[in-house]
Short mmCIF file of C-alpha atoms and ligand atoms in Angstrom, two decimals:
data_model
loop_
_atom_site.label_atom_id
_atom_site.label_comp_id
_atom_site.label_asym_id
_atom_site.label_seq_id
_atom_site.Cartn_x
_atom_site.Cartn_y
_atom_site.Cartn_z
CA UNK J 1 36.60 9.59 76.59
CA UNK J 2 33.18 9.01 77.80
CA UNK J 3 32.43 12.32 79.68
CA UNK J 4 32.32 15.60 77.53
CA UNK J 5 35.13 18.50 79.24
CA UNK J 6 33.60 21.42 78.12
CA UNK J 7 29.75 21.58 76.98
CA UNK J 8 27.22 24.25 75.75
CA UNK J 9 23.86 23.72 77.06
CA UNK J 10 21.11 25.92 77.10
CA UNK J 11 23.36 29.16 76.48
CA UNK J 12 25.07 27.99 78.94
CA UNK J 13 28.88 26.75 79.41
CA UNK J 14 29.06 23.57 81.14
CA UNK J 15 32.94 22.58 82.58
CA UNK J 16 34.47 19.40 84.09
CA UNK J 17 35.77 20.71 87.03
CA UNK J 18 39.20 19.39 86.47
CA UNK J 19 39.71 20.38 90.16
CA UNK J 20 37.54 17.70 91.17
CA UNK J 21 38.97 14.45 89.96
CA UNK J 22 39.29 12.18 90.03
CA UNK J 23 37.34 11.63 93.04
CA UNK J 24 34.15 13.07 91.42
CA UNK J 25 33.18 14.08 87.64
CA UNK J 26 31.15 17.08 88.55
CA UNK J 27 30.32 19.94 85.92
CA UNK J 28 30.75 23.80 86.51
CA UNK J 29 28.07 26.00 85.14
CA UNK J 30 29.08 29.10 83.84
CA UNK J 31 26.52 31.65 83.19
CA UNK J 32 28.79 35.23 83.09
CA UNK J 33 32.26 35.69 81.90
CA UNK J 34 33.90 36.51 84.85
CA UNK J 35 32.45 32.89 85.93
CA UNK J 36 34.74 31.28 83.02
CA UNK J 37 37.33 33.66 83.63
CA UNK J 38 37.43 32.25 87.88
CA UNK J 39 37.35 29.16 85.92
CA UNK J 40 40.72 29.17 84.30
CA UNK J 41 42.60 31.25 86.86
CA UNK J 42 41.48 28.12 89.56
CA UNK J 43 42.38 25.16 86.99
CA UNK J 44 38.84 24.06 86.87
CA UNK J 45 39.55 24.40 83.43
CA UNK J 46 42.89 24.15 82.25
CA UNK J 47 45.44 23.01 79.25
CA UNK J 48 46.04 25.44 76.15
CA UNK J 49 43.81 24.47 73.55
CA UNK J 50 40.93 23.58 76.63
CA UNK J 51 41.36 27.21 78.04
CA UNK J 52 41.01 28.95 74.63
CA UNK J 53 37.67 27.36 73.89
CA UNK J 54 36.42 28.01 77.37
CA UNK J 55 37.29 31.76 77.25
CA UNK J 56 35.63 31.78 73.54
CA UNK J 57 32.25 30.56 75.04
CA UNK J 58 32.67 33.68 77.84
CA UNK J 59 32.87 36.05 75.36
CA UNK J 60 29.68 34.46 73.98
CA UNK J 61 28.11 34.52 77.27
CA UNK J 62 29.06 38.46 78.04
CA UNK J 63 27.67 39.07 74.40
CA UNK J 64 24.40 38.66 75.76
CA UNK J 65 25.22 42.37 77.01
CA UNK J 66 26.32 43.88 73.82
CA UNK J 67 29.80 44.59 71.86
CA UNK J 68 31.44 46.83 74.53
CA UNK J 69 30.23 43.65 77.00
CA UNK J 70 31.80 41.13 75.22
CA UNK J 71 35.02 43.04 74.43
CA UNK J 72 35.38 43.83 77.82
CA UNK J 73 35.16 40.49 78.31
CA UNK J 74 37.50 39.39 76.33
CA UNK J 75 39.83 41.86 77.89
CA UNK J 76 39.20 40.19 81.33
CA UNK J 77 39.61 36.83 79.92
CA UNK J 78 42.94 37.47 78.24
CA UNK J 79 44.27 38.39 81.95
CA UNK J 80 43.76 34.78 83.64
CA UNK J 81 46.71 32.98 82.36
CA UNK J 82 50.00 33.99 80.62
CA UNK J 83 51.72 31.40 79.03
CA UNK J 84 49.38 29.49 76.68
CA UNK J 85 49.64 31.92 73.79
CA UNK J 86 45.95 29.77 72.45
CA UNK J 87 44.20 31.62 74.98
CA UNK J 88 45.01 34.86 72.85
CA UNK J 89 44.68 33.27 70.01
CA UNK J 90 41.10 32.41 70.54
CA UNK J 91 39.83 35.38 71.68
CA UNK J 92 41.36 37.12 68.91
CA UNK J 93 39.13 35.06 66.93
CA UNK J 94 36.46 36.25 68.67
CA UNK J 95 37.59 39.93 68.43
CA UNK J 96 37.79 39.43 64.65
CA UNK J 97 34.29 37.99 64.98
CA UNK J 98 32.80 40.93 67.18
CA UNK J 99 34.53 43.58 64.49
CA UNK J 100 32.68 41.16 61.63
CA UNK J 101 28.94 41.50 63.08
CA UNK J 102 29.59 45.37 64.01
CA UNK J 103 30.38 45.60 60.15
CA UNK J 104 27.48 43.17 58.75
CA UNK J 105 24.82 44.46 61.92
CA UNK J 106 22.31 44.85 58.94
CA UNK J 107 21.64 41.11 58.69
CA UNK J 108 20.02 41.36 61.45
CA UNK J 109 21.36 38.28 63.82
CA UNK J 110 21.75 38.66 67.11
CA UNK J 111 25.19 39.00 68.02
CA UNK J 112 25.09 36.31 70.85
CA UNK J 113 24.25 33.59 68.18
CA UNK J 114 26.86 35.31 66.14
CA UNK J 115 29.28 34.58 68.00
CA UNK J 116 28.15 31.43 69.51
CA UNK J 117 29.18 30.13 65.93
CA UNK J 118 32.58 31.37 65.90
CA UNK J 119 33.22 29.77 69.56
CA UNK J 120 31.85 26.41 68.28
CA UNK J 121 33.74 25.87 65.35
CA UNK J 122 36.72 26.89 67.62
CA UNK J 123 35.80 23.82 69.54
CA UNK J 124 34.63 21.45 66.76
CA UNK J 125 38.03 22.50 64.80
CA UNK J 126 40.03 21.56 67.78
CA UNK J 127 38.96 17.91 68.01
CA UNK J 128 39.32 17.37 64.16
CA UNK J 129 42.83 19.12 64.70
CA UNK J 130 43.88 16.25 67.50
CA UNK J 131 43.07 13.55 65.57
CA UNK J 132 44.96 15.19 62.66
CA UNK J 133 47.88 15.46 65.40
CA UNK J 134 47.27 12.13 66.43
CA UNK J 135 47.22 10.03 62.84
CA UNK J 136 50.72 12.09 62.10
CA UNK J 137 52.64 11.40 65.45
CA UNK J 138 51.20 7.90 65.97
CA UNK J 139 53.43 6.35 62.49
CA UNK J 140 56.45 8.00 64.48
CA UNK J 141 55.88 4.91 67.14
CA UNK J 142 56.88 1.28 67.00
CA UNK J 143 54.47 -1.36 67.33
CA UNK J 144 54.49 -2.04 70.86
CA UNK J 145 56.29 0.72 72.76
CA UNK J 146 56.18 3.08 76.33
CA UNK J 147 55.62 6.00 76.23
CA UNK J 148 56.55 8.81 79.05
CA UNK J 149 54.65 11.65 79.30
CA UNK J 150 54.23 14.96 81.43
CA UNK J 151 51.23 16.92 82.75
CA UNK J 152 48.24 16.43 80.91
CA UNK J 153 47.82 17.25 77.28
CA UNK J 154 44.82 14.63 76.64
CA UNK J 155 41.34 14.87 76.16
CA UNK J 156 40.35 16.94 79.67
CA UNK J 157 42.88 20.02 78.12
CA UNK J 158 41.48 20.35 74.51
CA UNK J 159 38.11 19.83 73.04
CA UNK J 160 38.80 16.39 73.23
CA UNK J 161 41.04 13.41 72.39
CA UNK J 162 43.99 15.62 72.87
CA UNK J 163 47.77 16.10 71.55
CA UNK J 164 50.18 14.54 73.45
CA UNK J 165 47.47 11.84 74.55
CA UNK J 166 45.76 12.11 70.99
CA UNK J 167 49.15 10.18 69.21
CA UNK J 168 48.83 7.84 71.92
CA UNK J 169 45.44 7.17 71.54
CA UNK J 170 46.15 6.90 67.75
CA UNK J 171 48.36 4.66 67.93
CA UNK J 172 45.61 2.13 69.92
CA UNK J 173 43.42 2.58 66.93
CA UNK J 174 46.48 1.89 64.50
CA UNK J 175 46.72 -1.36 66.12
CA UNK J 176 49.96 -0.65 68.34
CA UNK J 177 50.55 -1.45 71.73
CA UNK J 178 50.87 1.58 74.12
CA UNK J 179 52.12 1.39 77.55
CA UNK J 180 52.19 4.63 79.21
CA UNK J 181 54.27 5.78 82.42
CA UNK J 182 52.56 9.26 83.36
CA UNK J 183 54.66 11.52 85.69
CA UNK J 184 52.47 13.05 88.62
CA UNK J 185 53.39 16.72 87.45
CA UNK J 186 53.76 18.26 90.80
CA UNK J 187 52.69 20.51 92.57
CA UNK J 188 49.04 19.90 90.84
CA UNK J 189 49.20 16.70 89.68
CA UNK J 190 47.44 17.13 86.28
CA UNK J 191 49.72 13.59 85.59
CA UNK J 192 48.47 11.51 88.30
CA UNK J 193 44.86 13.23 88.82
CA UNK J 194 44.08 13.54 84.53
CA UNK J 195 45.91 11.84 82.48
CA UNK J 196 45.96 8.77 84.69
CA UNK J 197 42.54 9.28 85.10
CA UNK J 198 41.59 9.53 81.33
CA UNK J 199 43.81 6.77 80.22
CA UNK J 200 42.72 4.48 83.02
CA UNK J 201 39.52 4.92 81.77
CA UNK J 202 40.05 3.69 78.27
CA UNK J 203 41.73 0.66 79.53
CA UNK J 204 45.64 1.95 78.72
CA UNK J 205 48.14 0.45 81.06
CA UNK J 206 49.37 2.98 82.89
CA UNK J 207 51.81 4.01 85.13
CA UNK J 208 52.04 6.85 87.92
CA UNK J 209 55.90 8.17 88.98
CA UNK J 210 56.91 10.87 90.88
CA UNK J 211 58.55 13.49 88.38
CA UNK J 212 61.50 12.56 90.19
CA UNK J 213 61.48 9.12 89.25
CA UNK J 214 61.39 9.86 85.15
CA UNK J 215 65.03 8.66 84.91
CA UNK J 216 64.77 5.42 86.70
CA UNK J 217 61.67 5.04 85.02
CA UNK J 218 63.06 5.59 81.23
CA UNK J 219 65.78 2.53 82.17
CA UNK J 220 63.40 0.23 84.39
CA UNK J 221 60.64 0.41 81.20
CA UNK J 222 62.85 1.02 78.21
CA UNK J 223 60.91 4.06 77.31
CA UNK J 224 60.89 4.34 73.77
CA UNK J 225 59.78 8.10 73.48
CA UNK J 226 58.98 11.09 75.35
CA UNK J 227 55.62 12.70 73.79
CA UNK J 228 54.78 16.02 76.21
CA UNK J 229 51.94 18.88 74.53
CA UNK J 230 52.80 22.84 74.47
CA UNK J 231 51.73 26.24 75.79
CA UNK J 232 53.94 28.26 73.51
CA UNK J 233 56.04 27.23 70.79
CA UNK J 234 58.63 30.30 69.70
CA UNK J 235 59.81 31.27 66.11
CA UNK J 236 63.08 29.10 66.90
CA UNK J 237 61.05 25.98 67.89
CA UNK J 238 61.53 26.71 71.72
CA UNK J 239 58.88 25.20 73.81
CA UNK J 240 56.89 26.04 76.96
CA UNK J 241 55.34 23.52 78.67
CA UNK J 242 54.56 22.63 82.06
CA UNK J 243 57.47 23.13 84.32
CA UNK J 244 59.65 19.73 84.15
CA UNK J 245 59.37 19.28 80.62
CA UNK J 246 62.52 20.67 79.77
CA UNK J 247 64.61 18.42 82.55
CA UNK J 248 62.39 15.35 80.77
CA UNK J 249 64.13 16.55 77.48
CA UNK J 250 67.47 17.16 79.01
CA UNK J 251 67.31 13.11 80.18
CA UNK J 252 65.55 12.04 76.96
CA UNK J 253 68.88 13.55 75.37
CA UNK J 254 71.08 11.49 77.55
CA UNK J 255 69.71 8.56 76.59
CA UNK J 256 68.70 8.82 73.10
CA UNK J 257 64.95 8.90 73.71
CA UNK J 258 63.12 11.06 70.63
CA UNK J 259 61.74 13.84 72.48
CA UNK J 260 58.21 15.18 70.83
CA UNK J 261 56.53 17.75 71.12
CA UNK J 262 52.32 17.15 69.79
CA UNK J 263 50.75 20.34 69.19
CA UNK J 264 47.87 22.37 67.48
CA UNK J 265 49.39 24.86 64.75
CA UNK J 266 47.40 27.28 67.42
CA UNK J 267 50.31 26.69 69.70
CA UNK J 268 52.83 28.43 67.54
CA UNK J 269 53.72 32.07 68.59
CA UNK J 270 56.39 33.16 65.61
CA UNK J 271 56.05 36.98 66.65
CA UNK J 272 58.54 35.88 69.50
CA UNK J 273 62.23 35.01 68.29
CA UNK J 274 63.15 32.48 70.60
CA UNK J 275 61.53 30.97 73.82
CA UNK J 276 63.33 34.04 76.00
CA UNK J 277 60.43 35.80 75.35
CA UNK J 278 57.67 33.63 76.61
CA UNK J 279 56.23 35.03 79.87
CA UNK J 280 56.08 32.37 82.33
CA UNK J 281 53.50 32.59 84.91
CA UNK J 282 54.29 32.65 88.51
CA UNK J 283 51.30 30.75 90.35
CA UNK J 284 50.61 30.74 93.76
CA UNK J 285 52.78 29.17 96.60
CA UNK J 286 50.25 27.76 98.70
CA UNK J 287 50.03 25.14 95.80
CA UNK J 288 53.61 23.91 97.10
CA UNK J 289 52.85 24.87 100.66
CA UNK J 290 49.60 22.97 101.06
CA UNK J 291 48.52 19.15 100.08
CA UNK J 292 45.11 18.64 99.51
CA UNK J 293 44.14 21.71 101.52
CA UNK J 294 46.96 20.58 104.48
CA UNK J 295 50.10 22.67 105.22
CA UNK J 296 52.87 20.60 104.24
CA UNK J 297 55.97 22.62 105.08
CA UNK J 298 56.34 24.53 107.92
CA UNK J 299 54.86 28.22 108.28
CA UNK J 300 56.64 31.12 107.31
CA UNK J 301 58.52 29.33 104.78
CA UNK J 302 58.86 30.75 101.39
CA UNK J 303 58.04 28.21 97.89
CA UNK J 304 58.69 29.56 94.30
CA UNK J 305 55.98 28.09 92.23
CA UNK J 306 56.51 28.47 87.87
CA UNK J 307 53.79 26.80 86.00
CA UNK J 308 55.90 26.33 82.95
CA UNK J 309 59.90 26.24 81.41
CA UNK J 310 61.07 26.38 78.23
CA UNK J 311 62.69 23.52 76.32
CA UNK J 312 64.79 24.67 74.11
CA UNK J 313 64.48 23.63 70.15
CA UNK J 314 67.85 21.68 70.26
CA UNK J 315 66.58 19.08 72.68
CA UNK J 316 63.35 18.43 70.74
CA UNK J 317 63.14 15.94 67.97
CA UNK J 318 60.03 16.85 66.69
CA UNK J 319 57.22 18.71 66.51
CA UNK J 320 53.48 16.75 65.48
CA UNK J 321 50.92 19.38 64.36
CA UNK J 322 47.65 18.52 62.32
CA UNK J 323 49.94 19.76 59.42
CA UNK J 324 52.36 17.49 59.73
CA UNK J 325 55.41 16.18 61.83
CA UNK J 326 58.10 19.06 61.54
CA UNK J 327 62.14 18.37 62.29
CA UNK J 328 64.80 20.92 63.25
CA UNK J 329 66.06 23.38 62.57
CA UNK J 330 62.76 24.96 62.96
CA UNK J 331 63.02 28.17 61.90
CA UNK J 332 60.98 28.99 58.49
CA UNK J 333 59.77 25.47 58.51
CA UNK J 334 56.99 26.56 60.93
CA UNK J 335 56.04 30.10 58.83
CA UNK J 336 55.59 27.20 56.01
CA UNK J 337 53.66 25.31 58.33
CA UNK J 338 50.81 28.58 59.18
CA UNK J 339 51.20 29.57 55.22
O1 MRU M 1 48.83 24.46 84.01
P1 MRU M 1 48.17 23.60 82.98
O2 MRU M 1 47.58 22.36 83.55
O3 MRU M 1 47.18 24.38 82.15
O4 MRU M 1 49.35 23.16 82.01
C1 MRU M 1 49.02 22.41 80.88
C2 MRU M 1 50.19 21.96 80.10
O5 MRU M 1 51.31 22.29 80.38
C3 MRU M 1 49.88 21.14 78.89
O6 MRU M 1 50.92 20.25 78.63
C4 MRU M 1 49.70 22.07 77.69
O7 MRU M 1 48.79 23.08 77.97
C5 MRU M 1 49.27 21.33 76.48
S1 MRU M 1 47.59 20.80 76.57
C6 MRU M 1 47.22 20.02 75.10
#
């Protein structure tokens, strides 16, 4: 992809506003935490890996203030968004980082450039770690194939190239041809607004369906795999992802589709047994209420809005992480996979 998602410029964060396409590729500047933090909680910025790196470069930015600043910061941060367990993950990093210049103070850097480092090699790391993900899942595809995926896991929700769009991608550059059908992902259409959008721009073929139309669609274009990225991946191999992914799994079951799941080693949360214990979060309803800023169902209704399910490990034929493409049963293969 051509335009950068997430930039520092002048000690400054710089984010596609994801919000914003993809009628317009404007940039968000983010000078404060809380800034970053608005960020994720409105989608500007959004997608697991993305969200980690942008809440690393707000505890960079609240460093400017001191330790207590930036670990109150990091505090604040960790409260935007539930599910994606690399948002924690991150800015433990960064906690480990702030505890490391408190110890080593003596040397005498500042503690904003400190940790400036440890939030950039987050972000470097991540883009070497997709197209890790990406040369591993990419030999699990034939030749020419379509693919069906969900929400976006590409380059707009990581530091670039992405996971789920990163084996596609990969496959291109093997040689392979790659049709992709794209469901819209209702209610915020990360499908048809971002991963249409970023594939479109590379010249993929791609299609748009309603999520409702995945089955027709996996008969009508003999879809030959299912490749969706993760929020939280349990001890067990249970999988978050945005809400639909698990009824995509149920139907790639039915009809012998491999189901895979692409995602950074980041992803894995294997202090939680089994996906049970994910915490799915609850987002507002006027996402389901309103279109494009217009009520769509009538006042005084009620709409349940979940921004994520849980697919459990028995539907899922695989998992693709930089370290390799993992099979069930899960369990102990991924503590090999972090050791
Ligand atoms: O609510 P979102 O848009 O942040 O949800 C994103 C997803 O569900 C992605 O599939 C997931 O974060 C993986 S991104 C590589």
């Amino acid at each position: 992809m051509n335009v950068q998602p997430i930039e520092w410029r002048q000690g400054k964060l710089f984010l596609l506003d994801q919000r914003a396409l993809p009628e317009s590729v404007r940039y968000l500047e983010c000078s404060t935490a809380e800034e970053v933090a608005f960020a994720i909680e409105t989608l500007a910025v959004r997608g697991a890996p993305a969200i980690g790196i942008a809440a690393a470069y707000g505890v960079v930015l609240a460093s400017a203030g001191g330790p207590d600043e930036a670990a109150r910061a990091a505090f604040r941060l960790s409260g935007t968004r539930p599910t994606a367990v690399n948002l924690f993950w991150a800015l433990n990093r960064m906690k480990n980082a702030l505890a490391r210049f408190t110890a080593v103070n003596s040397d005498g850097r500042a503690l904003k450039e400190f940790l400036l480092e440890e939030a950039a090699a987050i972000h470097r790391e991540d883009l070497e770690i997709n197209r890790a993900i990406g040369r591993h899942g990419q030999s699990l595809l034939p030749q020419s194939c379509t693919v069906l995926t969900h929400c976006n896991a590409g380059a707009l929700a990581t530091g670039g190239y992405g996971t789920a769009l990163g084996v596609i991608r990969a496959a291109r550059e093997a040689g392979k041809a790659v049709r992709v059908i794209a469901d819209e992902t209702r209610p915020v259409l990360q499908g048809a607004r971002l991963t249409a959008w970023e594939l479109a721009a590379e010249g993929f073929d791609v299609t748009v369906i309603c999520d409702s139309m995945a089955e027709a669609a996996i008969k009508k274009f003999e879809v030959n795999a299912v490749i969706v990225g993760a929020d939280r991946i349990a001890a067990n191999g249970d999988t978050a992802n945005k809400i639909g992914t698990r009824p995509l799994a149920l139907l790639a079951a039915f009809h012998r589709v491999p189901f895979y799941v692409a995602a950074p080693t980041s992803t894995l949360d294997l202090a939680i047994p089994s996906g049970e214990e994910i915490p799915i979060e609850e987002r507002p309803s006027s996402e389901i209420l309103f279109f494009q800023g217009k009520r769509c169902a009538p006042e005084g209704v009620k709409a349940w809005n979940p921004a994520f399910d849980v697919t459990p490990a028995s539907l899922i034929t695989a998992l693709i992480t930089e370290r390799g493409v993992v099979t069930p049963p899960f369990e102990g293969k991924l503590q090999d996979l972090l050791d």
